[in-house]
Protein backbone atom coordinates (compact mmCIF):
# COMPACT_ATOMS: atom_id res chain seq x y z
CA UNK A 1 0.00 0.00 0.00
CA UNK A 2 1.49 3.36 -0.99
CA UNK A 3 0.05 6.88 -0.84
CA UNK A 4 0.40 9.75 -3.28
CA UNK A 5 -0.88 13.25 -2.49
CA UNK A 6 -2.93 14.79 -5.28
CA UNK A 7 -2.78 18.53 -4.55
CA UNK A 8 -6.17 20.16 -4.81
CA UNK A 9 -7.97 16.82 -5.11
CA UNK A 10 -7.07 14.57 -2.18
CA UNK A 11 -4.92 11.53 -1.51
CA UNK A 12 -4.45 8.39 -3.59
CA UNK A 13 -3.86 4.98 -2.03
CA UNK A 14 -2.36 2.35 -4.33
CA UNK A 15 -2.41 -1.39 -3.85
CA UNK A 16 -0.86 -4.08 -6.00
CA UNK A 17 -2.41 -7.50 -5.39
CA UNK A 18 -0.61 -10.83 -5.30
CA UNK A 19 -1.86 -11.47 -8.84
CA UNK A 20 -0.07 -8.28 -9.93
CA UNK A 21 -3.30 -6.41 -10.48
CA UNK A 22 -3.16 -2.78 -9.48
CA UNK A 23 -6.00 -0.90 -7.86
CA UNK A 24 -6.21 2.48 -6.19
CA UNK A 25 -8.59 4.47 -4.04
CA UNK A 26 -8.72 8.26 -4.16
CA UNK A 27 -9.92 9.97 -1.02
CA UNK A 28 -11.43 13.24 -2.19
CA UNK A 29 -11.42 16.21 0.12
CA UNK A 30 -15.21 16.30 0.21
CA UNK A 31 -15.26 12.82 1.77
CA UNK A 32 -16.26 10.92 -1.37
CA UNK A 33 -14.08 8.15 -2.79
CA UNK A 34 -13.08 6.97 -6.24
CA UNK A 35 -12.10 3.33 -6.71
CA UNK A 36 -9.92 2.72 -9.78
CA UNK A 37 -9.08 -0.52 -11.54
CA UNK A 38 -6.28 -0.38 -14.11
CA UNK A 39 -6.11 -1.65 -17.67
CA UNK A 40 -4.11 -4.73 -18.48
CA UNK A 41 -2.70 -3.31 -21.76
CA UNK A 42 -1.85 0.12 -20.29
CA UNK A 43 -1.11 -0.16 -16.56
CA UNK A 44 -0.88 3.65 -16.23
CA UNK A 45 -4.54 4.18 -17.17
CA UNK A 46 -7.78 3.43 -15.36
CA UNK A 47 -10.10 0.95 -17.02
CA UNK A 48 -12.82 1.74 -14.51
CA UNK A 49 -13.27 4.62 -12.08
CA UNK A 50 -16.14 4.26 -9.64
CA UNK A 51 -17.14 7.35 -7.72
CA UNK A 52 -18.73 6.53 -4.35
CA UNK A 53 -20.52 8.77 -1.87
CA UNK A 54 -19.77 8.46 1.85
CA UNK A 55 -22.70 6.10 2.67
CA UNK A 56 -21.86 3.94 -0.36
CA UNK A 57 -18.24 3.77 0.79
CA UNK A 58 -19.35 2.70 4.26
CA UNK A 59 -21.48 -0.09 2.79
CA UNK A 60 -18.57 -1.25 0.62
CA UNK A 61 -16.19 -1.32 3.59
CA UNK A 62 -18.72 -3.37 5.45
CA UNK A 63 -19.05 -5.86 2.65
CA UNK A 64 -15.25 -6.12 2.31
CA UNK A 65 -14.35 -6.52 5.98
CA UNK A 66 -13.66 -10.19 6.65
CA UNK A 67 -15.30 -12.35 9.27
CA UNK A 68 -18.28 -10.36 10.40
CA UNK A 69 -21.54 -9.34 8.94
CA UNK A 70 -22.74 -6.87 11.51
CA UNK A 71 -22.69 -3.21 10.58
CA UNK A 72 -20.78 -2.38 13.78
CA UNK A 73 -17.46 -0.96 12.69
CA UNK A 74 -15.62 -1.67 15.94
CA UNK A 75 -14.47 -4.99 17.22
CA UNK A 76 -12.04 -6.08 19.91
CA UNK A 77 -8.72 -7.25 18.57
CA UNK A 78 -6.66 -10.13 19.92
CA UNK A 79 -3.82 -7.90 21.03
CA UNK A 80 -5.40 -6.65 24.24
CA UNK A 81 -6.45 -3.43 22.56
CA UNK A 82 -9.99 -2.15 22.77
CA UNK A 83 -11.81 0.19 20.43
CA UNK A 84 -14.69 2.18 21.87
CA UNK A 85 -17.15 4.84 20.82
CA UNK A 86 -17.38 7.60 23.42
CA UNK A 87 -20.09 10.20 23.02
CA UNK A 88 -19.75 13.77 24.28
CA UNK A 89 -22.79 15.09 26.11
CA UNK A 90 -24.13 18.43 24.94
CA UNK A 91 -23.39 19.78 28.41
CA UNK A 92 -19.83 18.45 28.26
CA UNK A 93 -16.95 20.52 29.65
CA UNK A 94 -15.13 19.91 26.35
CA UNK A 95 -17.85 21.43 24.19
CA UNK A 96 -16.05 24.12 22.16
CA UNK A 97 -12.60 23.26 23.53
CA UNK A 98 -9.86 21.81 21.35
CA UNK A 99 -8.79 18.20 21.45
CA UNK A 100 -5.26 19.10 22.60
CA UNK A 101 -6.69 20.43 25.88
CA UNK A 102 -7.87 16.95 26.88
CA UNK A 103 -4.19 15.79 27.01
CA UNK A 104 -5.66 12.42 26.13
CA UNK A 105 -2.56 10.68 24.84
CA UNK A 106 -0.40 11.84 27.77
CA UNK A 107 -2.98 10.94 30.39
CA UNK A 108 -4.33 7.65 29.07
CA UNK A 109 -2.18 6.46 26.14
CA UNK A 110 -5.23 6.01 23.91
CA UNK A 111 -5.40 7.25 20.34
CA UNK A 112 -8.37 9.13 19.02
CA UNK A 113 -8.79 7.62 15.60
CA UNK A 114 -11.76 9.60 14.36
CA UNK A 115 -14.60 11.86 15.38
CA UNK A 116 -18.10 11.23 14.08
CA UNK A 117 -20.15 14.37 13.68
CA UNK A 118 -23.52 14.74 11.98
CA UNK A 119 -23.21 11.71 9.70
CA UNK A 120 -19.63 12.48 8.70
CA UNK A 121 -16.39 11.14 10.05
CA UNK A 122 -13.31 13.26 10.65
CA UNK A 123 -10.34 10.84 10.56
CA UNK A 124 -7.25 11.44 12.74
CA UNK A 125 -8.34 14.74 14.35
CA UNK A 126 -5.38 17.04 15.06
CA UNK A 127 -4.79 18.67 18.50
CA UNK A 128 -6.36 21.90 17.23
CA UNK A 129 -9.59 20.11 16.35
CA UNK A 130 -12.50 21.77 18.15
CA UNK A 131 -14.85 19.37 19.94
CA UNK A 132 -18.59 19.90 20.14
CA UNK A 133 -21.37 18.38 22.21
CA UNK A 134 -22.90 15.39 20.44
CA UNK A 135 -19.60 14.31 18.83
CA UNK A 136 -18.76 10.61 18.99
CA UNK A 137 -15.04 9.91 19.48
CA UNK A 138 -13.59 6.61 18.37
CA UNK A 139 -10.70 5.73 20.67
CA UNK A 140 -8.32 2.79 20.63
CA UNK A 141 -6.14 1.78 23.55
CA UNK A 142 -5.80 -0.61 26.45
CA UNK A 143 -8.92 -1.48 28.49
CA UNK A 144 -7.79 0.77 31.40
CA UNK A 145 -6.74 3.54 29.06
CA UNK A 146 -10.11 3.59 27.33
CA UNK A 147 -11.93 3.63 30.67
CA UNK A 148 -9.85 6.60 31.88
CA UNK A 149 -10.52 8.33 28.55
CA UNK A 150 -14.25 7.82 29.00
CA UNK A 151 -13.98 9.35 32.49
CA UNK A 152 -12.08 12.39 31.20
CA UNK A 153 -14.47 12.91 28.31
CA UNK A 154 -17.45 12.50 30.64
CA UNK A 155 -16.47 15.67 32.54
CA UNK A 156 -19.25 18.27 32.63
CA UNK B 1 -5.91 45.79 -10.29
CA UNK B 2 -7.15 49.36 -10.66
CA UNK B 3 -10.25 48.26 -12.47
CA UNK B 4 -12.38 51.08 -11.15
CA UNK B 5 -10.05 53.75 -12.47
CA UNK B 6 -11.06 53.10 -16.05
CA UNK B 7 -14.75 52.53 -15.61
CA UNK B 8 -16.97 55.35 -16.77
CA UNK B 9 -20.51 55.14 -15.56
CA UNK B 10 -22.67 55.81 -18.54
CA UNK B 11 -25.60 57.19 -16.56
CA UNK B 12 -25.98 60.05 -18.97
CA UNK B 13 -26.17 57.71 -21.90
CA UNK B 14 -29.07 55.88 -20.38
CA UNK B 15 -32.39 57.24 -21.63
CA UNK B 16 -34.39 55.76 -18.78
CA UNK B 17 -32.31 57.64 -16.27
CA UNK B 18 -32.47 60.90 -18.21
CA UNK B 19 -36.25 60.75 -18.18
CA UNK B 20 -36.54 60.34 -14.44
CA UNK B 21 -37.01 63.41 -12.29
CA UNK B 22 -34.18 64.46 -9.99
CA UNK B 23 -36.06 63.47 -6.82
CA UNK B 24 -36.91 60.00 -8.00
CA UNK B 25 -33.64 59.42 -9.76
CA UNK B 26 -31.93 57.41 -7.02
CA UNK B 27 -34.83 55.01 -6.51
CA UNK B 28 -35.30 54.72 -10.21
CA UNK B 29 -31.64 54.08 -11.02
CA UNK B 30 -31.54 51.45 -8.29
CA UNK B 31 -34.48 49.75 -9.99
CA UNK B 32 -32.72 49.93 -13.35
CA UNK B 33 -29.58 48.57 -11.72
CA UNK B 34 -31.45 45.63 -10.18
CA UNK B 35 -33.11 44.83 -13.49
CA UNK B 36 -29.82 45.01 -15.40
CA UNK B 37 -27.72 43.10 -12.88
CA UNK B 38 -30.44 40.52 -12.37
CA UNK B 39 -30.68 40.00 -16.11
CA UNK B 40 -26.90 39.50 -16.34
CA UNK B 41 -26.82 36.96 -13.51
CA UNK B 42 -29.87 35.11 -14.83
CA UNK B 43 -28.35 35.05 -18.31
CA UNK B 44 -25.12 33.61 -16.87
CA UNK B 45 -27.07 30.95 -15.00
CA UNK B 46 -28.85 29.88 -18.15
CA UNK B 47 -25.57 29.88 -20.08
CA UNK B 48 -24.00 27.80 -17.32
CA UNK B 49 -26.77 25.25 -17.68
CA UNK B 50 -26.23 25.16 -21.41
CA UNK B 51 -22.49 24.59 -20.81
CA UNK B 52 -23.31 21.78 -18.39
CA UNK B 53 -25.51 20.14 -20.99
CA UNK B 54 -22.77 20.40 -23.62
CA UNK B 55 -20.24 19.02 -21.10
CA UNK B 56 -17.76 21.86 -21.26
CA UNK B 57 -16.50 24.75 -19.18
CA UNK B 58 -18.84 27.76 -18.92
CA UNK B 59 -15.91 30.23 -19.12
CA UNK B 60 -16.11 30.78 -22.91
CA UNK B 61 -19.85 31.40 -22.69
CA UNK B 62 -19.35 33.99 -19.93
CA UNK B 63 -16.75 35.76 -22.07
CA UNK B 64 -19.09 35.75 -25.04
CA UNK B 65 -21.89 37.12 -22.84
CA UNK B 66 -19.58 39.95 -21.80
CA UNK B 67 -18.77 40.67 -25.44
CA UNK B 68 -22.48 40.81 -26.21
CA UNK B 69 -23.27 43.26 -23.39
CA UNK B 70 -20.24 45.50 -23.78
CA UNK B 71 -19.27 48.48 -25.89
CA UNK B 72 -20.12 47.82 -29.51
CA UNK B 73 -22.14 44.77 -28.48
CA UNK B 74 -25.83 44.03 -28.78
CA UNK B 75 -27.03 45.45 -25.44
CA UNK B 76 -24.80 48.11 -23.92
CA UNK B 77 -25.29 48.33 -20.16
CA UNK B 78 -25.48 51.48 -18.13
CA UNK B 79 -25.96 51.69 -14.40
CA UNK B 80 -24.62 48.33 -13.32
CA UNK B 81 -21.22 48.85 -14.90
CA UNK B 82 -19.56 50.22 -11.77
CA UNK B 83 -20.86 47.39 -9.62
CA UNK B 84 -19.74 44.84 -12.21
CA UNK B 85 -16.25 46.37 -12.11
CA UNK B 86 -16.02 45.98 -8.32
CA UNK B 87 -17.55 42.53 -8.55
CA UNK B 88 -14.88 41.60 -11.07
CA UNK B 89 -12.16 42.70 -8.68
CA UNK B 90 -13.67 40.60 -5.89
CA UNK B 91 -13.96 37.74 -8.39
CA UNK B 92 -10.22 37.74 -9.05
CA UNK B 93 -9.47 37.88 -5.32
CA UNK B 94 -11.80 34.95 -4.60
CA UNK B 95 -10.39 32.90 -7.49
CA UNK B 96 -6.89 33.22 -6.05
CA UNK B 97 -8.04 32.70 -2.45
CA UNK B 98 -9.74 29.43 -3.37
CA UNK B 99 -6.66 28.35 -5.27
CA UNK B 100 -4.58 28.98 -2.16
CA UNK B 101 -7.07 27.02 -0.03
CA UNK B 102 -6.69 24.03 -2.37
CA UNK B 103 -3.03 23.70 -1.47
CA UNK B 104 -1.24 23.42 1.81
CA UNK B 105 2.07 25.19 2.18
CA UNK B 106 3.84 21.82 2.48
CA UNK B 107 2.28 20.78 -0.86
CA UNK B 108 3.88 23.79 -2.49
CA UNK B 109 7.27 23.37 -0.86
CA UNK B 110 7.54 19.63 -1.59
CA UNK B 111 6.44 20.15 -5.19
CA UNK B 112 8.94 22.93 -5.63
CA UNK B 113 11.68 20.70 -4.30
CA UNK B 114 11.01 17.64 -6.45
CA UNK B 115 9.44 19.04 -9.61
CA UNK B 116 11.23 22.33 -10.26
CA UNK B 117 12.84 21.11 -13.55
CA UNK B 118 9.37 20.41 -14.96
CA UNK B 119 8.28 23.86 -13.84
CA UNK B 120 11.26 25.50 -15.56
CA UNK B 121 10.70 23.58 -18.80
CA UNK B 122 7.01 24.48 -18.63
CA UNK B 123 7.80 28.17 -18.19
CA UNK B 124 10.42 28.24 -20.95
CA UNK B 125 8.39 26.33 -23.54
CA UNK B 126 5.08 28.07 -22.98
CA UNK B 127 5.91 31.64 -21.91
CA UNK B 128 8.41 32.31 -24.72
CA UNK B 129 5.96 31.85 -27.65
CA UNK B 130 3.64 34.44 -26.09
CA UNK B 131 6.46 36.91 -25.55
CA UNK B 132 7.76 36.31 -29.09
CA UNK B 133 4.31 36.91 -30.57
CA UNK B 134 3.94 40.24 -28.73
CA UNK B 135 7.37 41.34 -29.97
CA UNK B 136 6.55 40.21 -33.53
CA UNK B 137 3.40 42.32 -33.45
CA UNK B 138 5.56 45.22 -32.25
CA UNK B 139 3.76 45.70 -28.93
CA UNK B 140 6.85 46.28 -26.84
CA UNK B 141 8.40 44.52 -23.84
CA UNK B 142 5.62 45.09 -21.27
CA UNK B 143 2.98 43.52 -23.52
CA UNK B 144 5.46 40.69 -24.16
CA UNK B 145 5.61 39.93 -20.42
CA UNK B 146 1.80 40.01 -20.24
CA UNK B 147 1.30 37.69 -23.21
CA UNK B 148 3.99 35.36 -21.88
CA UNK B 149 1.88 34.92 -18.76
CA UNK B 150 -1.29 34.40 -20.79
CA UNK B 151 0.23 31.52 -22.76
CA UNK B 152 2.16 30.07 -19.82
CA UNK B 153 -0.47 29.32 -17.17
CA UNK B 154 -2.77 26.33 -17.76
CA UNK B 155 -6.25 26.36 -16.29
CA UNK B 156 -6.31 24.34 -13.06
CA UNK B 157 -10.09 24.58 -12.93
CA UNK B 158 -10.74 23.21 -16.41
CA UNK B 159 -8.06 20.52 -16.11
CA UNK B 160 -9.21 19.22 -12.72
CA UNK B 161 -12.73 18.92 -14.12
CA UNK B 162 -11.56 17.18 -17.30
CA UNK B 163 -9.51 14.66 -15.31
CA UNK B 164 -12.57 13.85 -13.20
CA UNK B 165 -14.88 13.60 -16.20
CA UNK B 166 -12.57 11.26 -18.11
CA UNK B 167 -12.06 9.04 -15.04
CA UNK B 168 -8.33 9.67 -15.07
CA UNK B 169 -7.83 10.82 -11.48
CA UNK B 170 -6.15 7.53 -10.64
CA UNK B 171 -3.82 7.47 -13.65
CA UNK B 172 -0.04 7.37 -13.24
CA UNK B 173 0.42 10.68 -15.08
CA UNK B 174 -2.10 12.61 -12.97
CA UNK B 175 0.29 13.55 -10.11
CA UNK B 176 2.68 14.89 -12.78
CA UNK B 177 -0.06 17.07 -14.29
CA UNK B 178 -1.12 18.33 -10.88
CA UNK B 179 2.40 19.18 -9.78
CA UNK B 180 2.92 21.27 -12.92
CA UNK B 181 -0.31 23.12 -12.12
CA UNK B 182 0.84 23.68 -8.53
CA UNK B 183 4.15 25.11 -9.71
CA UNK B 184 2.40 27.42 -12.18
CA UNK B 185 0.11 28.69 -9.46
CA UNK B 186 3.07 29.24 -7.18
CA UNK B 187 4.86 31.09 -9.98
CA UNK B 188 1.87 33.43 -10.19
CA UNK B 189 2.80 34.68 -6.70
CA UNK B 190 6.12 35.87 -8.13
CA UNK B 191 4.94 36.81 -11.61
CA UNK B 192 1.93 38.96 -10.70
CA UNK B 193 3.88 41.48 -8.57
CA UNK B 194 6.43 41.83 -11.39
CA UNK B 195 3.62 42.37 -13.86
CA UNK B 196 1.85 44.86 -11.59
CA UNK B 197 5.05 46.88 -11.29
CA UNK B 198 5.66 46.78 -15.06
CA UNK B 199 2.09 47.68 -15.95
CA UNK B 200 2.09 50.59 -13.50
CA UNK B 201 5.11 51.85 -15.42
CA UNK B 202 7.22 52.26 -12.30
CA UNK B 203 10.88 53.05 -12.72
CA UNK B 204 13.41 50.25 -12.50
CA UNK B 205 14.49 51.21 -8.97
CA UNK B 206 10.96 51.52 -7.58
CA UNK B 207 10.01 48.34 -9.42
CA UNK B 208 12.88 46.38 -7.88
CA UNK B 209 11.92 47.61 -4.40
CA UNK B 210 8.31 46.51 -5.01
CA UNK B 211 9.51 43.17 -6.27
CA UNK B 212 11.81 42.68 -3.31
CA UNK B 213 8.92 43.47 -0.95
CA UNK B 214 6.62 41.10 -2.85
CA UNK B 215 9.10 38.24 -2.88
CA UNK B 216 10.07 38.61 0.77
CA UNK B 217 6.40 38.83 1.82
CA UNK B 218 5.56 35.73 -0.24
CA UNK B 219 8.53 33.86 1.21
CA UNK B 220 7.65 34.97 4.72
CA UNK B 221 4.02 33.89 4.35
CA UNK B 222 5.09 30.48 3.04
CA UNK B 223 7.49 30.08 5.95
CA UNK B 224 4.88 31.20 8.50
CA UNK B 225 2.27 28.94 6.91
CA UNK B 226 4.55 25.90 7.07
CA UNK B 227 5.58 26.60 10.68
CA UNK B 228 2.55 28.24 12.25
CA UNK B 229 -0.34 27.52 9.86
CA UNK B 230 -2.06 25.77 12.73
CA UNK B 231 -2.11 28.91 14.88
CA UNK B 232 -3.41 31.11 12.08
CA UNK B 233 -6.12 28.57 11.38
CA UNK B 234 -6.98 28.44 15.07
CA UNK B 235 -7.37 32.21 15.16
CA UNK B 236 -9.75 32.08 12.21
CA UNK B 237 -11.49 28.85 13.17
CA UNK B 238 -15.12 28.98 14.14
CA UNK B 239 -17.82 26.36 14.32
CA UNK B 240 -20.44 28.75 13.10
CA UNK B 241 -20.40 28.94 9.29
CA UNK B 242 -21.63 32.54 9.29
CA UNK B 243 -18.76 33.81 11.44
CA UNK B 244 -16.21 31.73 9.56
CA UNK B 245 -17.41 33.20 6.27
CA UNK B 246 -17.20 36.78 7.56
CA UNK B 247 -13.78 36.33 9.15
CA UNK B 248 -12.19 34.60 6.14
CA UNK B 249 -13.72 36.98 3.61
CA UNK B 250 -12.87 40.06 5.68
CA UNK B 251 -9.30 38.91 6.28
CA UNK B 252 -8.82 38.15 2.59
CA UNK B 253 -10.16 41.46 1.33
CA UNK B 254 -8.13 43.34 3.95
CA UNK B 255 -4.87 41.57 3.03
CA UNK B 256 -5.65 42.00 -0.67
CA UNK B 257 -6.18 45.71 -0.12
CA UNK B 258 -2.94 46.08 1.84
CA UNK B 259 -1.10 44.15 -0.88
CA UNK B 260 -2.58 46.53 -3.44
CA UNK B 261 -1.36 49.52 -1.38
CA UNK B 262 2.14 48.06 -1.25
CA UNK B 263 2.01 47.79 -5.07
CA UNK B 264 2.11 44.01 -4.82
CA UNK B 265 -0.96 42.61 -6.52
CA UNK B 266 -4.22 42.16 -4.60
CA UNK B 267 -4.61 38.72 -6.15
CA UNK B 268 -1.29 37.56 -4.70
CA UNK B 269 -2.33 38.78 -1.24
CA UNK B 270 -5.48 36.68 -1.50
CA UNK B 271 -3.51 33.65 -2.72
CA UNK B 272 -1.17 33.88 0.27
CA UNK B 273 -4.11 34.09 2.69
CA UNK B 274 -5.42 30.89 1.11
CA UNK B 275 -2.05 29.21 1.59
CA UNK B 276 -1.80 30.28 5.22
CA UNK B 277 -5.19 28.78 6.11
CA UNK B 278 -5.07 25.04 6.47
CA UNK B 279 -6.84 22.01 7.83
CA UNK B 280 -10.34 22.30 9.16
CA UNK B 281 -10.63 26.02 8.40
CA UNK B 282 -9.60 25.56 4.79
CA UNK B 283 -12.15 22.77 4.36
CA UNK B 284 -14.91 24.83 5.91
CA UNK B 285 -14.04 28.02 4.06
CA UNK B 286 -13.82 26.10 0.80
CA UNK B 287 -17.39 24.92 1.11
CA UNK B 288 -18.68 28.34 2.16
CA UNK B 289 -16.83 30.43 -0.42
CA UNK B 290 -17.29 28.20 -3.48
CA UNK B 291 -20.72 29.66 -4.38
CA UNK B 292 -19.44 33.22 -3.85
CA UNK B 293 -16.41 32.49 -6.00
CA UNK B 294 -18.63 31.08 -8.74
CA UNK B 295 -20.81 34.20 -8.72
CA UNK B 296 -18.04 36.79 -8.72
CA UNK B 297 -15.73 34.88 -11.06
CA UNK B 298 -18.58 34.74 -13.58
CA UNK B 299 -18.99 38.51 -13.12
CA UNK B 300 -15.25 38.90 -13.73
CA UNK B 301 -15.38 37.05 -17.05
CA UNK B 302 -18.34 39.16 -18.12
CA UNK B 303 -16.48 42.32 -17.10
CA UNK B 304 -13.52 41.27 -19.21
CA UNK B 305 -15.82 40.68 -22.16
CA UNK B 306 -17.50 44.06 -21.54
CA UNK B 307 -14.19 45.79 -22.03
CA UNK B 308 -13.49 44.05 -25.30
CA UNK B 309 -15.15 45.39 -28.42
CA UNK B 310 -16.34 42.43 -30.52
CA UNK B 311 -15.32 44.32 -33.66
CA UNK B 312 -11.68 44.22 -32.50
CA UNK B 313 -11.51 40.41 -32.45
CA UNK B 314 -11.47 39.51 -36.19
CA UNK B 315 -8.19 41.41 -36.88
CA UNK B 316 -6.35 39.46 -34.16
CA UNK B 317 -7.91 36.09 -35.00
CA UNK B 318 -4.96 34.92 -37.12
CA UNK B 319 -2.26 35.62 -34.49
CA UNK B 320 -4.55 34.12 -31.81
CA UNK B 321 -4.96 30.93 -33.86
CA UNK B 322 -1.24 30.71 -34.59
CA UNK B 323 -0.45 31.23 -30.92
CA UNK B 324 -3.03 28.62 -29.91
CA UNK B 325 -1.54 26.02 -32.27
CA UNK B 326 2.06 26.69 -31.19
CA UNK B 327 1.34 26.77 -27.45
CA UNK B 328 -0.89 23.68 -27.64
CA UNK B 329 2.09 21.87 -29.14
CA UNK B 330 4.51 23.24 -26.53
CA UNK B 331 2.18 22.21 -23.65
CA UNK B 332 1.95 18.71 -25.10
CA UNK B 333 5.75 18.62 -25.26
CA UNK B 334 5.96 19.88 -21.66
CA UNK B 335 3.57 17.22 -20.38
CA UNK B 336 5.31 14.51 -22.40
CA UNK B 337 8.70 15.45 -20.99
CA UNK B 338 7.52 15.79 -17.39
CA UNK B 339 5.71 12.45 -17.48
CA UNK B 340 8.73 10.78 -19.05
CA UNK B 341 10.84 12.17 -16.23
CA UNK B 342 8.42 10.63 -13.72
CA UNK B 343 8.77 7.22 -15.38
CA UNK B 344 5.36 7.08 -17.06
CA UNK B 345 4.98 4.97 -20.22
CA UNK B 346 4.47 6.47 -23.70
CA UNK B 347 0.67 6.54 -23.72
CA UNK B 348 0.55 8.28 -20.36
CA UNK B 349 3.06 10.87 -21.58
CA UNK B 350 0.80 11.84 -24.48
CA UNK B 351 -2.19 11.98 -22.13
CA UNK B 352 -0.31 14.25 -19.72
CA UNK B 353 0.61 16.58 -22.59
CA UNK B 354 -2.87 16.73 -24.06
CA UNK B 355 -4.46 17.40 -20.69
CA UNK B 356 -2.29 20.45 -19.99
CA UNK B 357 -3.35 22.35 -23.14
CA UNK B 358 -6.41 24.14 -21.64
CA UNK B 359 -5.88 27.77 -20.69
CA UNK B 360 -8.57 29.69 -18.90
CA UNK B 361 -9.25 31.84 -15.89
CA UNK B 362 -5.70 32.93 -15.11
CA UNK B 363 -4.85 33.90 -18.65
CA UNK B 364 -7.83 36.23 -18.44
CA UNK B 365 -6.78 37.51 -14.99
CA UNK B 366 -3.33 38.37 -16.39
CA UNK B 367 -4.73 39.97 -19.52
CA UNK B 368 -7.23 41.87 -17.34
CA UNK B 369 -4.39 43.58 -15.48
CA UNK B 370 -2.96 44.83 -18.74
CA UNK B 371 -6.30 45.81 -20.27
CA UNK B 372 -7.37 47.97 -17.33
CA UNK B 373 -3.98 49.66 -17.37
CA UNK B 374 -4.48 50.34 -21.09
CA UNK B 375 -1.21 48.73 -22.21
CA UNK B 376 -2.08 47.73 -25.78
CA UNK B 377 -5.58 47.98 -27.22
CA UNK B 378 -5.33 44.73 -29.20
CA UNK B 379 -4.05 42.70 -26.25
CA UNK B 380 -7.47 42.16 -24.68
CA UNK B 381 -9.11 40.91 -27.86
CA UNK B 382 -6.12 38.64 -28.62
CA UNK B 383 -6.22 37.13 -25.13
CA UNK B 384 -9.99 36.69 -25.37
CA UNK B 385 -9.78 34.91 -28.72
CA UNK B 386 -6.83 32.81 -27.54
CA UNK B 387 -8.58 31.65 -24.35
CA UNK B 388 -11.86 31.04 -26.20
CA UNK B 389 -9.99 28.73 -28.59
CA UNK B 390 -7.98 26.83 -25.99
CA UNK B 391 -10.66 26.49 -23.33
CA UNK B 392 -12.76 24.69 -25.93
CA UNK B 393 -9.90 22.77 -27.57
CA UNK B 394 -8.22 21.84 -24.25
CA UNK B 395 -10.71 19.17 -23.16
CA UNK B 396 -10.60 17.72 -26.70
CA UNK B 397 -6.79 17.45 -26.75
CA UNK B 398 -6.97 15.88 -23.28
CA UNK B 399 -9.24 13.21 -24.69
CA UNK B 400 -7.73 12.57 -28.15
CA UNK B 401 -3.98 13.38 -28.07
CA UNK B 402 -3.03 9.88 -26.91
CA UNK B 403 -5.11 7.84 -29.43
CA UNK B 404 -4.02 10.08 -32.32
CA UNK B 405 -0.35 9.95 -31.31
CA UNK B 406 -0.50 6.17 -30.85
CA UNK B 407 -2.10 5.73 -34.26
CA UNK B 408 0.56 7.90 -35.94
CA UNK B 409 3.40 6.03 -34.27
CA UNK B 410 1.89 2.71 -35.30
CA UNK B 411 1.53 3.84 -38.91
CA UNK B 412 5.12 5.01 -39.04
CA UNK B 413 6.24 1.74 -37.51
CA UNK B 414 4.16 -0.19 -40.05
CA UNK B 415 5.48 1.68 -43.07
CA UNK B 416 9.01 0.18 -43.24
CA UNK B 417 7.52 -3.28 -42.80
CA UNK B 418 5.08 -2.64 -45.64
CA UNK B 419 7.97 -1.51 -47.83
CA UNK B 420 9.93 -4.60 -46.88
CA UNK B 421 7.08 -6.96 -47.78
CA UNK B 422 6.56 -5.15 -51.11
CA UNK B 423 10.10 -5.97 -52.09
CSV table of C-alpha atoms in Angstrom, one decimal, chain B residues 16 115 147:
chain,number,residue,atom,x,y,z
B,16,UNK,CA,-34.4,55.8,-18.8
B,115,UNK,CA,9.4,19.0,-9.6
B,147,UNK,CA,1.3,37.7,-23.2
